[in-house]
Amino acid sequence: MTDTPSPREGTRTTEASQALIAGAGASAALSVVLFGSFMDLLDATIVTVAAPAMAQDLGAGDAQIQWTIAAYTLALGAGLITGGRLGDQYGRKRLFLIGLAGFMVTSALCALAAGPGMLIGMRAGQGLTAGIMVPQVFGIIRASFAPGERAKAFGAYGAVQGLASVAGPLLGGLLVDADLFGLGWRTIFWINVPVSIVALVLGAKVLPESRSDSTARLDLRGALLAATGILLLLLPIIQTGTWGWTWASYALLAAGVIVFAIFLAHERRLTGRGDEPVFDPALLRIRAFTVGLTASLLFFGGIGASFLTLSIYLQNGTGRTAWETGLVILPYALGSIITSGLGVALAARAGRTLLIAGSLTVAASQLVLWFIVKDGGDPGYWLLALALLIGGLGLGLAAPILVNVVLAGVPGRDAGAAGGVLSTVNQIGGAAGIAVLGTIFFTTVAGSPALPDYGHALGIVLIASAVLYLVTALVMLALPKAAVEHVPGQSRDGGASEVV
């Protein structure tokens, strides 16, 4: 995630926050915000393993399962930049606690969902509240730690992200199979409630308050236009299996394009009069940034869909339990942890090379996985684990440094805004991938002449995903050669912007 400070930001902290610089207070503040970021990534991954159980219990159709996952990532992406701006204006501690409280409430409502419609709506609510909470993390870390100590704090953040990527599939499988109190999959949401309560109580006591000196108004209209345009484009794709391609589907796609045109015109108008838009269209004139948007959209477009379709294949196609599915997916997370440190260490010298190598490695893993599942039988744990380990190694090389390589071609004054947009595009890519590749998977399964052939359907998705990552590697050839490290606090006027 990326902290997106407002233009001309001058962070001011209260006396309480100054007292927290160093010592136990800063450590306690760090623990609270790390709890929040851990729950965000956990909820983005844990549902994938639980999806088959949720579908069976709620009678959800294929499109509804896609929406259960895509609604979270889409709402999160729509809320990130707006959430960051709200924190700049009204206080990052305040917005973090509001977002955390909302995340807790929507998690409980997800657990209480009586049908797929309610679950999808509450998942979108979870994503929106996470979009309020997550952007505050970096500002709070800056307010809590002296400059020399921030590197350790951000290192802890990275470690927590790695832990969440491992814990998500394992915890999801464990909770579903354990069926605590007969709640089944609902425990994956209930677990957020007590953790959130503890974090809220501690956060109210130990978090520092900080905000921006900027008095510019929030571009709420721009945020709503962007979210509406994305929804209009994704809706007919995800609903293809239910609706087919009718005149209404094409009308929705056309409406999405029109809304995006209105969005860009609105943002240009705001920029022209000196206000602060959600997205500055001038960034599109920077070649590295436009290439980076494309690369991010493609790269993250294959990840969520691959895990969703793989999880359904493993449970519905090979008869594995949710826990066994988590164990199969575990090597992917471990592989990403192994190479992520190497990627970050070498990014300043060979960032573009690492990105291309990572994309090609992910493509290779998809082809290996296709080769072992294409015959329709159960290939066994170790073959699956090997293919997924390869994919994780590729992900670790590319994902942690992609934003900073892109920002190497962006002027420092625009780094904060560009980083925020890129983080948002990552989420949109994930939702779009689930829409397109998920639809291919479910359509293929539904078209099986007799029993559903999950192996064949997964194989088609894997081939499509491998091609996607090959194309991504080609696009990455146009990125800057090396990553750039931005100094915390950069503004549009020439200070530093933190992008992690």
Short mmCIF file of C-alpha atoms in Angstrom, two decimals:
data_model
loop_
_atom_site.label_atom_id
_atom_site.label_comp_id
_atom_site.label_asym_id
_atom_site.label_seq_id
_atom_site.Cartn_x
_atom_site.Cartn_y
_atom_site.Cartn_z
CA MET A 1 0.00 0.00 0.00
CA THR A 2 1.07 3.54 -0.50
CA ASP A 3 0.76 6.58 1.65
CA THR A 4 -0.52 9.40 -0.54
CA PRO A 5 0.16 12.75 1.07
CA SER A 6 -1.70 15.74 -0.27
CA PRO A 7 0.07 18.32 -2.41
CA ARG A 8 2.11 20.85 -0.47
CA GLU A 9 1.75 18.65 2.58
CA GLY A 10 3.47 19.78 5.73
CA THR A 11 2.78 17.20 8.40
CA ARG A 12 2.14 18.67 11.80
CA THR A 13 1.89 16.53 14.88
CA THR A 14 0.47 17.21 18.29
CA GLU A 15 2.54 17.31 21.45
CA ALA A 16 1.27 13.84 22.25
CA SER A 17 2.67 12.49 19.00
CA GLN A 18 6.03 14.12 19.65
CA ALA A 19 6.17 12.37 22.99
CA LEU A 20 5.67 9.07 21.23
CA ILE A 21 8.80 9.43 19.10
CA ALA A 22 10.95 6.56 20.38
CA GLY A 23 10.25 4.23 23.25
CA ALA A 24 7.40 1.95 24.19
CA GLY A 25 4.74 4.37 22.94
CA ALA A 26 5.99 4.21 19.37
CA SER A 27 6.19 0.42 19.53
CA ALA A 28 2.62 0.21 20.80
CA ALA A 29 1.42 2.52 18.03
CA LEU A 30 3.24 0.38 15.47
CA SER A 31 1.61 -2.77 16.83
CA VAL A 32 -1.86 -1.26 16.45
CA VAL A 33 -1.45 -0.14 12.83
CA LEU A 34 0.22 -3.44 11.93
CA PHE A 35 -2.85 -5.25 13.29
CA GLY A 36 -4.97 -3.21 10.88
CA SER A 37 -2.79 -3.86 7.83
CA PHE A 38 -2.55 -7.56 8.75
CA MET A 39 -6.32 -7.92 8.82
CA ASP A 40 -6.66 -6.14 5.48
CA LEU A 41 -4.36 -8.52 3.61
CA LEU A 42 -5.65 -11.52 5.55
CA ASP A 43 -9.21 -10.78 4.48
CA ALA A 44 -8.13 -10.37 0.88
CA THR A 45 -6.69 -13.92 0.83
CA ILE A 46 -8.61 -15.91 3.43
CA VAL A 47 -11.90 -15.83 1.50
CA THR A 48 -10.36 -17.58 -1.51
CA VAL A 49 -9.92 -20.84 0.39
CA ALA A 50 -13.34 -20.56 2.02
CA ALA A 51 -15.17 -19.73 -1.25
CA PRO A 52 -16.44 -23.28 -2.04
CA ALA A 53 -17.86 -23.71 1.49
CA MET A 54 -19.52 -20.29 1.30
CA ALA A 55 -21.07 -21.12 -2.08
CA GLN A 56 -22.46 -24.43 -0.83
CA ASP A 57 -23.88 -22.98 2.39
CA LEU A 58 -25.47 -19.88 0.84
CA GLY A 59 -26.46 -21.41 -2.48
CA ALA A 60 -24.31 -18.84 -4.28
CA GLY A 61 -23.86 -19.01 -8.04
CA ASP A 62 -20.58 -18.68 -9.88
CA ALA A 63 -20.93 -14.95 -10.51
CA GLN A 64 -21.81 -14.35 -6.87
CA ILE A 65 -18.64 -16.12 -5.74
CA GLN A 66 -16.63 -13.90 -8.08
CA TRP A 67 -18.33 -10.83 -6.64
CA THR A 68 -17.67 -11.95 -3.07
CA ILE A 69 -13.94 -11.62 -3.73
CA ALA A 70 -13.93 -8.86 -6.36
CA ALA A 71 -16.23 -6.59 -4.32
CA TYR A 72 -13.63 -6.35 -1.56
CA THR A 73 -10.67 -5.55 -3.80
CA LEU A 74 -12.70 -3.17 -5.96
CA ALA A 75 -14.07 -1.24 -2.99
CA LEU A 76 -10.64 -1.14 -1.38
CA GLY A 77 -9.13 0.26 -4.57
CA ALA A 78 -11.88 2.86 -4.85
CA GLY A 79 -11.32 3.98 -1.26
CA LEU A 80 -7.53 4.15 -0.99
CA ILE A 81 -6.85 7.62 -2.39
CA THR A 82 -10.00 9.14 -0.90
CA GLY A 83 -9.18 7.54 2.46
CA GLY A 84 -5.69 9.00 2.35
CA ARG A 85 -7.04 12.46 1.64
CA LEU A 86 -9.59 12.20 4.47
CA GLY A 87 -6.76 11.33 6.85
CA ASP A 88 -4.74 14.29 5.61
CA GLN A 89 -7.61 16.65 6.36
CA TYR A 90 -9.30 15.26 9.46
CA GLY A 91 -6.51 13.41 11.24
CA ARG A 92 -4.92 10.05 10.50
CA LYS A 93 -5.51 8.58 13.95
CA ARG A 94 -9.19 9.50 13.79
CA LEU A 95 -9.65 8.02 10.32
CA PHE A 96 -7.68 4.88 11.19
CA LEU A 97 -9.93 4.21 14.19
CA ILE A 98 -13.09 5.00 12.18
CA GLY A 99 -11.95 2.65 9.43
CA LEU A 100 -11.05 -0.06 11.94
CA ALA A 101 -14.43 0.23 13.67
CA GLY A 102 -16.21 0.03 10.32
CA PHE A 103 -14.10 -2.98 9.34
CA MET A 104 -15.14 -4.71 12.56
CA VAL A 105 -18.85 -4.01 12.03
CA THR A 106 -18.84 -5.09 8.38
CA SER A 107 -16.89 -8.23 9.29
CA ALA A 108 -19.62 -9.15 11.79
CA LEU A 109 -22.28 -8.48 9.15
CA CYS A 110 -20.40 -10.71 6.70
CA ALA A 111 -20.47 -13.46 9.32
CA LEU A 112 -24.23 -12.94 9.75
CA ALA A 113 -24.98 -12.92 6.01
CA ALA A 114 -28.22 -14.75 5.27
CA GLY A 115 -27.61 -14.93 1.52
CA PRO A 116 -25.05 -14.15 -1.17
CA GLY A 117 -26.43 -10.67 -1.83
CA MET A 118 -25.88 -9.56 1.75
CA LEU A 119 -22.43 -11.13 1.81
CA ILE A 120 -21.36 -9.32 -1.37
CA GLY A 121 -22.65 -6.00 -0.02
CA MET A 122 -20.88 -6.40 3.29
CA ARG A 123 -17.66 -7.47 1.53
CA ALA A 124 -17.83 -4.20 -0.39
CA GLY A 125 -18.34 -2.46 2.96
CA GLN A 126 -15.27 -4.22 4.33
CA GLY A 127 -13.24 -3.01 1.35
CA LEU A 128 -14.42 0.59 1.76
CA THR A 129 -13.59 0.66 5.46
CA ALA A 130 -10.19 -0.92 4.76
CA GLY A 131 -9.69 1.82 2.17
CA ILE A 132 -10.17 4.35 4.97
CA MET A 133 -7.93 2.52 7.43
CA VAL A 134 -4.95 1.34 5.38
CA PRO A 135 -3.72 4.69 3.94
CA GLN A 136 -3.27 6.06 7.46
CA VAL A 137 -0.63 3.47 8.37
CA PHE A 138 2.35 5.26 6.85
CA GLY A 139 1.41 8.68 8.17
CA ILE A 140 1.02 7.27 11.67
CA ILE A 141 4.41 5.55 11.43
CA ARG A 142 6.00 8.86 10.37
CA ALA A 143 4.41 10.62 13.33
CA SER A 144 5.48 7.91 15.79
CA PHE A 145 9.11 7.32 14.85
CA ALA A 146 12.18 9.50 14.47
CA PRO A 147 13.60 9.45 10.90
CA GLY A 148 16.41 7.06 11.83
CA GLU A 149 13.96 4.51 13.25
CA ARG A 150 11.44 4.49 10.42
CA ALA A 151 13.32 1.94 8.34
CA LYS A 152 12.90 -0.65 11.10
CA ALA A 153 9.20 0.18 11.39
CA PHE A 154 8.65 -0.23 7.65
CA GLY A 155 10.64 -3.45 7.81
CA ALA A 156 8.21 -4.72 10.44
CA TYR A 157 5.35 -3.70 8.15
CA GLY A 158 6.84 -5.75 5.32
CA ALA A 159 7.28 -8.74 7.63
CA VAL A 160 3.64 -8.54 8.71
CA GLN A 161 2.52 -8.44 5.08
CA GLY A 162 4.53 -11.59 4.43
CA LEU A 163 3.06 -13.27 7.50
CA ALA A 164 -0.48 -12.38 6.38
CA SER A 165 0.12 -13.87 2.95
CA VAL A 166 1.12 -17.15 4.63
CA ALA A 167 -1.56 -17.06 7.31
CA GLY A 168 -4.48 -16.28 4.95
CA PRO A 169 -4.88 -19.62 3.17
CA LEU A 170 -3.81 -21.66 6.21
CA LEU A 171 -6.08 -19.90 8.68
CA GLY A 172 -8.97 -19.93 6.22
CA GLY A 173 -8.63 -23.67 5.72
CA LEU A 174 -8.22 -24.35 9.43
CA LEU A 175 -11.26 -22.32 10.46
CA VAL A 176 -13.52 -23.78 7.77
CA ASP A 177 -12.57 -27.37 8.59
CA ALA A 178 -12.66 -26.83 12.36
CA ASP A 179 -16.30 -25.68 12.12
CA LEU A 180 -16.08 -23.96 15.52
CA PHE A 181 -19.50 -23.79 17.24
CA GLY A 182 -21.01 -25.04 13.99
CA LEU A 183 -20.23 -21.70 12.34
CA GLY A 184 -18.15 -23.11 9.48
CA TRP A 185 -16.84 -20.44 7.09
CA ARG A 186 -18.41 -17.64 9.15
CA THR A 187 -15.55 -17.85 11.66
CA ILE A 188 -13.18 -16.30 9.09
CA PHE A 189 -15.12 -13.06 9.62
CA TRP A 190 -15.96 -13.43 13.31
CA ILE A 191 -12.25 -13.62 14.14
CA ASN A 192 -11.86 -9.98 13.08
CA VAL A 193 -14.20 -8.76 15.81
CA PRO A 194 -12.20 -9.46 19.01
CA VAL A 195 -8.93 -8.48 17.31
CA SER A 196 -10.49 -5.18 16.21
CA ILE A 197 -11.84 -4.44 19.69
CA VAL A 198 -8.38 -4.86 21.23
CA ALA A 199 -6.81 -2.71 18.51
CA LEU A 200 -9.45 0.02 18.97
CA VAL A 201 -8.90 0.21 22.74
CA LEU A 202 -5.13 0.33 22.39
CA GLY A 203 -5.25 2.68 19.40
CA ALA A 204 -7.36 5.23 21.23
CA LYS A 205 -4.67 5.37 23.92
CA VAL A 206 -1.37 5.14 22.06
CA LEU A 207 -1.79 6.36 18.46
CA PRO A 208 -0.51 9.87 17.69
CA GLU A 209 -2.62 12.33 15.74
CA SER A 210 -1.28 14.00 12.59
CA ARG A 211 -2.74 15.76 9.59
CA SER A 212 -1.83 17.84 6.57
CA ASP A 213 -1.70 21.64 6.46
CA SER A 214 -3.50 21.56 3.10
CA THR A 215 -7.02 23.03 3.15
CA ALA A 216 -8.10 21.80 -0.30
CA ARG A 217 -11.52 20.18 -0.46
CA LEU A 218 -11.93 16.47 -1.02
CA ASP A 219 -12.68 15.53 -4.64
CA LEU A 220 -15.64 13.34 -3.71
CA ARG A 221 -17.27 13.70 -7.14
CA GLY A 222 -14.11 12.43 -8.82
CA ALA A 223 -13.90 9.45 -6.49
CA LEU A 224 -17.54 8.53 -7.16
CA LEU A 225 -17.13 8.88 -10.93
CA ALA A 226 -14.05 6.63 -10.93
CA ALA A 227 -15.76 3.95 -8.81
CA THR A 228 -18.89 4.07 -10.98
CA GLY A 229 -16.90 3.73 -14.19
CA ILE A 230 -15.01 0.69 -12.86
CA LEU A 231 -18.25 -0.96 -11.71
CA LEU A 232 -19.94 -0.41 -15.08
CA LEU A 233 -17.01 -2.05 -16.89
CA LEU A 234 -16.73 -5.06 -14.59
CA LEU A 235 -20.43 -5.79 -14.06
CA PRO A 236 -21.24 -7.25 -17.51
CA ILE A 237 -18.00 -9.28 -17.54
CA ILE A 238 -18.62 -11.01 -14.21
CA GLN A 239 -22.32 -11.53 -15.05
CA THR A 240 -21.57 -13.09 -18.45
CA GLY A 241 -22.43 -16.59 -17.23
CA THR A 242 -25.83 -15.38 -15.97
CA TRP A 243 -26.76 -12.76 -18.56
CA GLY A 244 -24.76 -13.77 -21.61
CA TRP A 245 -23.72 -10.97 -23.95
CA THR A 246 -26.84 -8.94 -24.67
CA TRP A 247 -27.42 -5.37 -25.78
CA ALA A 248 -27.59 -4.44 -22.08
CA SER A 249 -24.05 -5.78 -21.50
CA TYR A 250 -22.65 -3.67 -24.33
CA ALA A 251 -24.63 -0.67 -23.10
CA LEU A 252 -23.05 -1.00 -19.65
CA LEU A 253 -19.56 -1.17 -21.17
CA ALA A 254 -20.27 1.92 -23.27
CA ALA A 255 -21.63 3.71 -20.19
CA GLY A 256 -18.43 2.86 -18.31
CA VAL A 257 -16.30 4.43 -21.06
CA ILE A 258 -18.48 7.56 -21.05
CA VAL A 259 -18.26 7.87 -17.24
CA PHE A 260 -14.47 7.63 -17.42
CA ALA A 261 -14.39 10.37 -20.05
CA ILE A 262 -16.50 12.57 -17.75
CA PHE A 263 -14.15 11.67 -14.87
CA LEU A 264 -11.05 12.81 -16.80
CA ALA A 265 -12.76 16.03 -17.88
CA HIS A 266 -13.75 16.73 -14.27
CA GLU A 267 -10.21 16.07 -13.03
CA ARG A 268 -8.70 18.38 -15.69
CA ARG A 269 -11.13 21.12 -14.67
CA LEU A 270 -10.12 20.79 -11.01
CA THR A 271 -6.42 20.85 -11.89
CA GLY A 272 -6.90 23.91 -14.09
CA ARG A 273 -8.30 25.94 -11.22
CA GLY A 274 -5.64 24.83 -8.76
CA ASP A 275 -7.67 22.31 -6.74
CA GLU A 276 -6.51 18.80 -5.82
CA PRO A 277 -8.12 16.05 -7.90
CA VAL A 278 -8.27 12.36 -7.06
CA PHE A 279 -6.19 11.78 -10.19
CA ASP A 280 -4.09 14.37 -12.00
CA PRO A 281 -4.49 13.69 -15.76
CA ALA A 282 -1.10 15.33 -16.35
CA LEU A 283 0.47 12.13 -15.00
CA LEU A 284 -0.68 10.34 -18.14
CA ARG A 285 1.80 12.43 -20.13
CA ILE A 286 4.66 10.73 -18.26
CA ARG A 287 5.59 7.68 -20.33
CA ALA A 288 6.98 5.67 -17.41
CA PHE A 289 3.77 6.21 -15.49
CA THR A 290 1.40 5.15 -18.27
CA VAL A 291 3.54 2.07 -18.95
CA GLY A 292 3.60 1.39 -15.22
CA LEU A 293 -0.20 1.58 -14.98
CA THR A 294 -0.47 -0.99 -17.77
CA ALA A 295 2.15 -3.27 -16.20
CA SER A 296 0.48 -3.09 -12.76
CA LEU A 297 -2.97 -3.77 -14.18
CA LEU A 298 -1.71 -6.85 -16.05
CA PHE A 299 0.58 -8.18 -13.32
CA PHE A 300 -1.97 -8.08 -10.52
CA GLY A 301 -4.78 -9.13 -12.86
CA GLY A 302 -3.72 -12.77 -12.77
CA ILE A 303 -3.05 -13.35 -9.08
CA GLY A 304 -6.48 -13.23 -7.44
CA ALA A 305 -8.16 -15.15 -10.27
CA SER A 306 -5.49 -17.86 -10.20
CA PHE A 307 -5.99 -18.49 -6.50
CA LEU A 308 -9.78 -18.47 -6.74
CA THR A 309 -9.88 -20.98 -9.60
CA LEU A 310 -7.11 -23.12 -8.08
CA SER A 311 -8.96 -23.28 -4.74
CA ILE A 312 -12.18 -24.39 -6.43
CA TYR A 313 -10.28 -26.97 -8.49
CA LEU A 314 -8.55 -28.38 -5.41
CA GLN A 315 -11.75 -28.67 -3.35
CA ASN A 316 -14.44 -29.40 -5.94
CA GLY A 317 -12.23 -31.11 -8.47
CA THR A 318 -9.84 -33.22 -6.35
CA GLY A 319 -11.87 -33.50 -3.14
CA ARG A 320 -9.40 -31.75 -0.85
CA THR A 321 -10.59 -30.07 2.32
CA ALA A 322 -10.17 -26.33 2.87
CA TRP A 323 -7.22 -27.02 5.21
CA GLU A 324 -5.51 -29.24 2.65
CA THR A 325 -6.08 -26.53 0.04
CA GLY A 326 -4.35 -24.01 2.29
CA LEU A 327 -1.38 -26.34 2.65
CA VAL A 328 -1.11 -26.67 -1.14
CA ILE A 329 -1.13 -22.88 -1.56
CA LEU A 330 1.39 -22.32 1.27
CA PRO A 331 4.54 -22.80 -0.92
CA TYR A 332 3.44 -19.84 -3.05
CA ALA A 333 3.54 -17.53 -0.03
CA LEU A 334 6.83 -19.03 1.16
CA GLY A 335 8.38 -18.54 -2.28
CA SER A 336 7.42 -14.87 -2.31
CA ILE A 337 8.97 -14.36 1.12
CA ILE A 338 12.23 -16.00 -0.02
CA THR A 339 12.78 -13.67 -2.99
CA SER A 340 11.15 -10.44 -1.80
CA GLY A 341 14.20 -9.46 0.24
CA LEU A 342 16.47 -10.09 -2.73
CA GLY A 343 14.22 -8.03 -4.97
CA VAL A 344 14.20 -5.05 -2.62
CA ALA A 345 17.99 -5.24 -2.11
CA LEU A 346 18.76 -5.22 -5.85
CA ALA A 347 15.97 -2.90 -7.00
CA ALA A 348 18.15 0.21 -7.11
CA ARG A 349 20.53 -1.47 -9.56
CA ALA A 350 18.40 -3.90 -11.55
CA GLY A 351 14.76 -3.11 -10.88
CA ARG A 352 13.46 -3.56 -14.43
CA THR A 353 15.41 -6.79 -14.88
CA LEU A 354 13.93 -8.17 -11.67
CA LEU A 355 10.40 -7.24 -12.76
CA ILE A 356 10.80 -8.98 -16.09
CA ALA A 357 12.39 -12.02 -14.44
CA GLY A 358 9.56 -12.15 -11.92
CA SER A 359 6.85 -11.98 -14.59
CA LEU A 360 8.53 -14.67 -16.69
CA THR A 361 8.92 -16.88 -13.61
CA VAL A 362 5.23 -16.53 -12.78
CA ALA A 363 4.39 -17.38 -16.41
CA ALA A 364 6.63 -20.47 -16.17
CA SER A 365 4.88 -21.57 -12.98
CA GLN A 366 1.48 -21.30 -14.67
CA LEU A 367 2.69 -23.47 -17.53
CA VAL A 368 4.15 -26.06 -15.14
CA LEU A 369 0.88 -26.11 -13.21
CA TRP A 370 -1.08 -26.48 -16.48
CA PHE A 371 1.10 -29.43 -17.49
CA ILE A 372 0.41 -31.32 -14.27
CA VAL A 373 -3.37 -30.70 -14.12
CA LYS A 374 -4.29 -30.93 -17.82
CA ASP A 375 -4.98 -34.69 -17.71
CA GLY A 376 -7.74 -34.20 -15.17
CA GLY A 377 -6.37 -36.42 -12.40
CA ASP A 378 -5.04 -35.42 -9.00
CA PRO A 379 -1.31 -34.68 -9.51
CA GLY A 380 -0.50 -35.00 -5.80
CA TYR A 381 0.78 -32.53 -3.25
CA TRP A 382 4.44 -32.23 -4.17
CA LEU A 383 3.96 -31.52 -7.87
CA LEU A 384 1.40 -28.84 -7.04
CA ALA A 385 3.65 -27.41 -4.35
CA LEU A 386 6.61 -27.23 -6.76
CA ALA A 387 4.63 -25.30 -9.36
CA LEU A 388 3.29 -22.90 -6.75
CA LEU A 389 6.71 -22.39 -5.16
CA ILE A 390 8.03 -21.29 -8.57
CA GLY A 391 5.17 -18.82 -8.87
CA GLY A 392 5.84 -17.43 -5.41
CA LEU A 393 9.51 -16.90 -6.25
CA GLY A 394 8.47 -14.85 -9.27
CA LEU A 395 5.93 -12.83 -7.29
CA GLY A 396 8.53 -11.97 -4.64
CA LEU A 397 10.94 -10.64 -7.26
CA ALA A 398 8.41 -8.31 -8.87
CA ALA A 399 5.52 -7.29 -6.62
CA PRO A 400 7.40 -5.48 -3.79
CA ILE A 401 9.38 -3.21 -6.15
CA LEU A 402 6.97 -2.56 -9.01
CA VAL A 403 5.70 0.77 -7.68
CA ASN A 404 9.18 2.13 -6.96
CA VAL A 405 10.49 1.16 -10.41
CA VAL A 406 7.57 2.98 -12.00
CA LEU A 407 8.15 6.03 -9.80
CA ALA A 408 11.74 6.24 -10.99
CA GLY A 409 10.32 7.88 -14.12
CA VAL A 410 7.97 10.23 -12.24
CA PRO A 411 9.09 13.67 -10.97
CA GLY A 412 9.55 13.70 -7.21
CA ARG A 413 6.84 16.32 -6.72
CA ASP A 414 4.28 13.88 -8.18
CA ALA A 415 5.53 10.71 -6.48
CA GLY A 416 2.90 10.65 -3.73
CA ALA A 417 -0.03 11.08 -6.11
CA ALA A 418 1.38 8.61 -8.63
CA GLY A 419 2.06 6.01 -5.95
CA GLY A 420 -1.49 6.27 -4.68
CA VAL A 421 -2.94 5.81 -8.16
CA LEU A 422 -0.68 2.80 -8.80
CA SER A 423 -1.78 1.15 -5.56
CA THR A 424 -5.39 1.70 -6.59
CA VAL A 425 -4.74 0.21 -10.03
CA ASN A 426 -3.26 -2.89 -8.36
CA GLN A 427 -6.62 -3.49 -6.67
CA ILE A 428 -8.54 -2.78 -9.86
CA GLY A 429 -6.31 -5.25 -11.71
CA GLY A 430 -7.13 -7.92 -9.15
CA ALA A 431 -10.87 -7.32 -9.51
CA ALA A 432 -10.66 -7.24 -13.31
CA GLY A 433 -8.67 -10.48 -13.36
CA ILE A 434 -11.28 -12.22 -11.25
CA ALA A 435 -13.95 -10.88 -13.60
CA VAL A 436 -12.30 -12.06 -16.83
CA LEU A 437 -10.39 -15.22 -15.85
CA GLY A 438 -13.02 -16.28 -13.32
CA THR A 439 -15.70 -16.00 -15.97
CA ILE A 440 -13.62 -18.15 -18.36
CA PHE A 441 -13.25 -20.79 -15.63
CA PHE A 442 -16.91 -20.95 -14.61
CA THR A 443 -18.13 -20.85 -18.20
CA THR A 444 -15.87 -23.77 -19.08
CA VAL A 445 -17.03 -25.77 -16.06
CA ALA A 446 -20.68 -25.10 -16.92
CA GLY A 447 -20.05 -26.19 -20.50
CA SER A 448 -18.70 -29.63 -19.54
CA PRO A 449 -20.81 -32.27 -21.32
CA ALA A 450 -21.18 -34.55 -18.28
CA LEU A 451 -19.54 -34.05 -14.89
CA PRO A 452 -17.81 -30.67 -14.34
CA ASP A 453 -14.21 -30.89 -15.59
CA TYR A 454 -12.43 -28.57 -13.16
CA GLY A 455 -8.98 -29.63 -14.34
CA HIS A 456 -9.74 -28.65 -17.94
CA ALA A 457 -11.26 -25.33 -16.83
CA LEU A 458 -8.26 -24.54 -14.63
CA GLY A 459 -5.92 -25.46 -17.49
CA ILE A 460 -7.53 -22.86 -19.76
CA VAL A 461 -7.18 -20.21 -17.06
CA LEU A 462 -3.53 -21.14 -16.52
CA ILE A 463 -2.72 -20.85 -20.22
CA ALA A 464 -4.46 -17.47 -20.39
CA SER A 465 -2.62 -16.36 -17.25
CA ALA A 466 0.76 -17.48 -18.64
CA VAL A 467 0.13 -15.43 -21.80
CA LEU A 468 -0.88 -12.49 -19.59
CA TYR A 469 2.44 -12.59 -17.73
CA LEU A 470 4.44 -12.94 -20.95
CA VAL A 471 2.73 -9.80 -22.26
CA THR A 472 3.41 -8.11 -18.91
CA ALA A 473 7.12 -8.88 -19.25
CA LEU A 474 7.13 -7.27 -22.70
CA VAL A 475 5.40 -4.15 -21.35
CA MET A 476 7.94 -3.95 -18.52
CA LEU A 477 10.74 -3.53 -21.07
CA ALA A 478 9.62 0.10 -21.35
CA LEU A 479 9.94 0.80 -17.60
CA PRO A 480 12.91 2.64 -16.03
CA LYS A 481 15.98 0.46 -15.47
CA ALA A 482 16.16 0.84 -11.70
CA ALA A 483 13.95 1.67 -8.74
CA VAL A 484 14.14 4.93 -6.88
CA GLU A 485 13.89 5.33 -3.13
CA HIS A 486 11.87 8.35 -2.11
CA VAL A 487 12.53 10.10 1.15
CA PRO A 488 9.65 10.33 3.62
CA GLY A 489 7.62 13.50 3.46
CA GLN A 490 8.04 14.59 -0.16
CA SER A 491 5.39 16.94 -1.49
CA ARG A 492 4.49 18.28 -4.89
CA ASP A 493 6.59 21.30 -4.06
CA GLY A 494 9.71 19.24 -3.98
CA GLY A 495 9.95 17.54 -0.59
CA ALA A 496 9.87 13.73 -0.30
CA SER A 497 7.14 11.23 -0.64
CA GLU A 498 7.24 7.89 0.96
CA VAL A 499 6.40 4.98 -1.24
CA VAL A 500 6.89 1.53 0.21
#
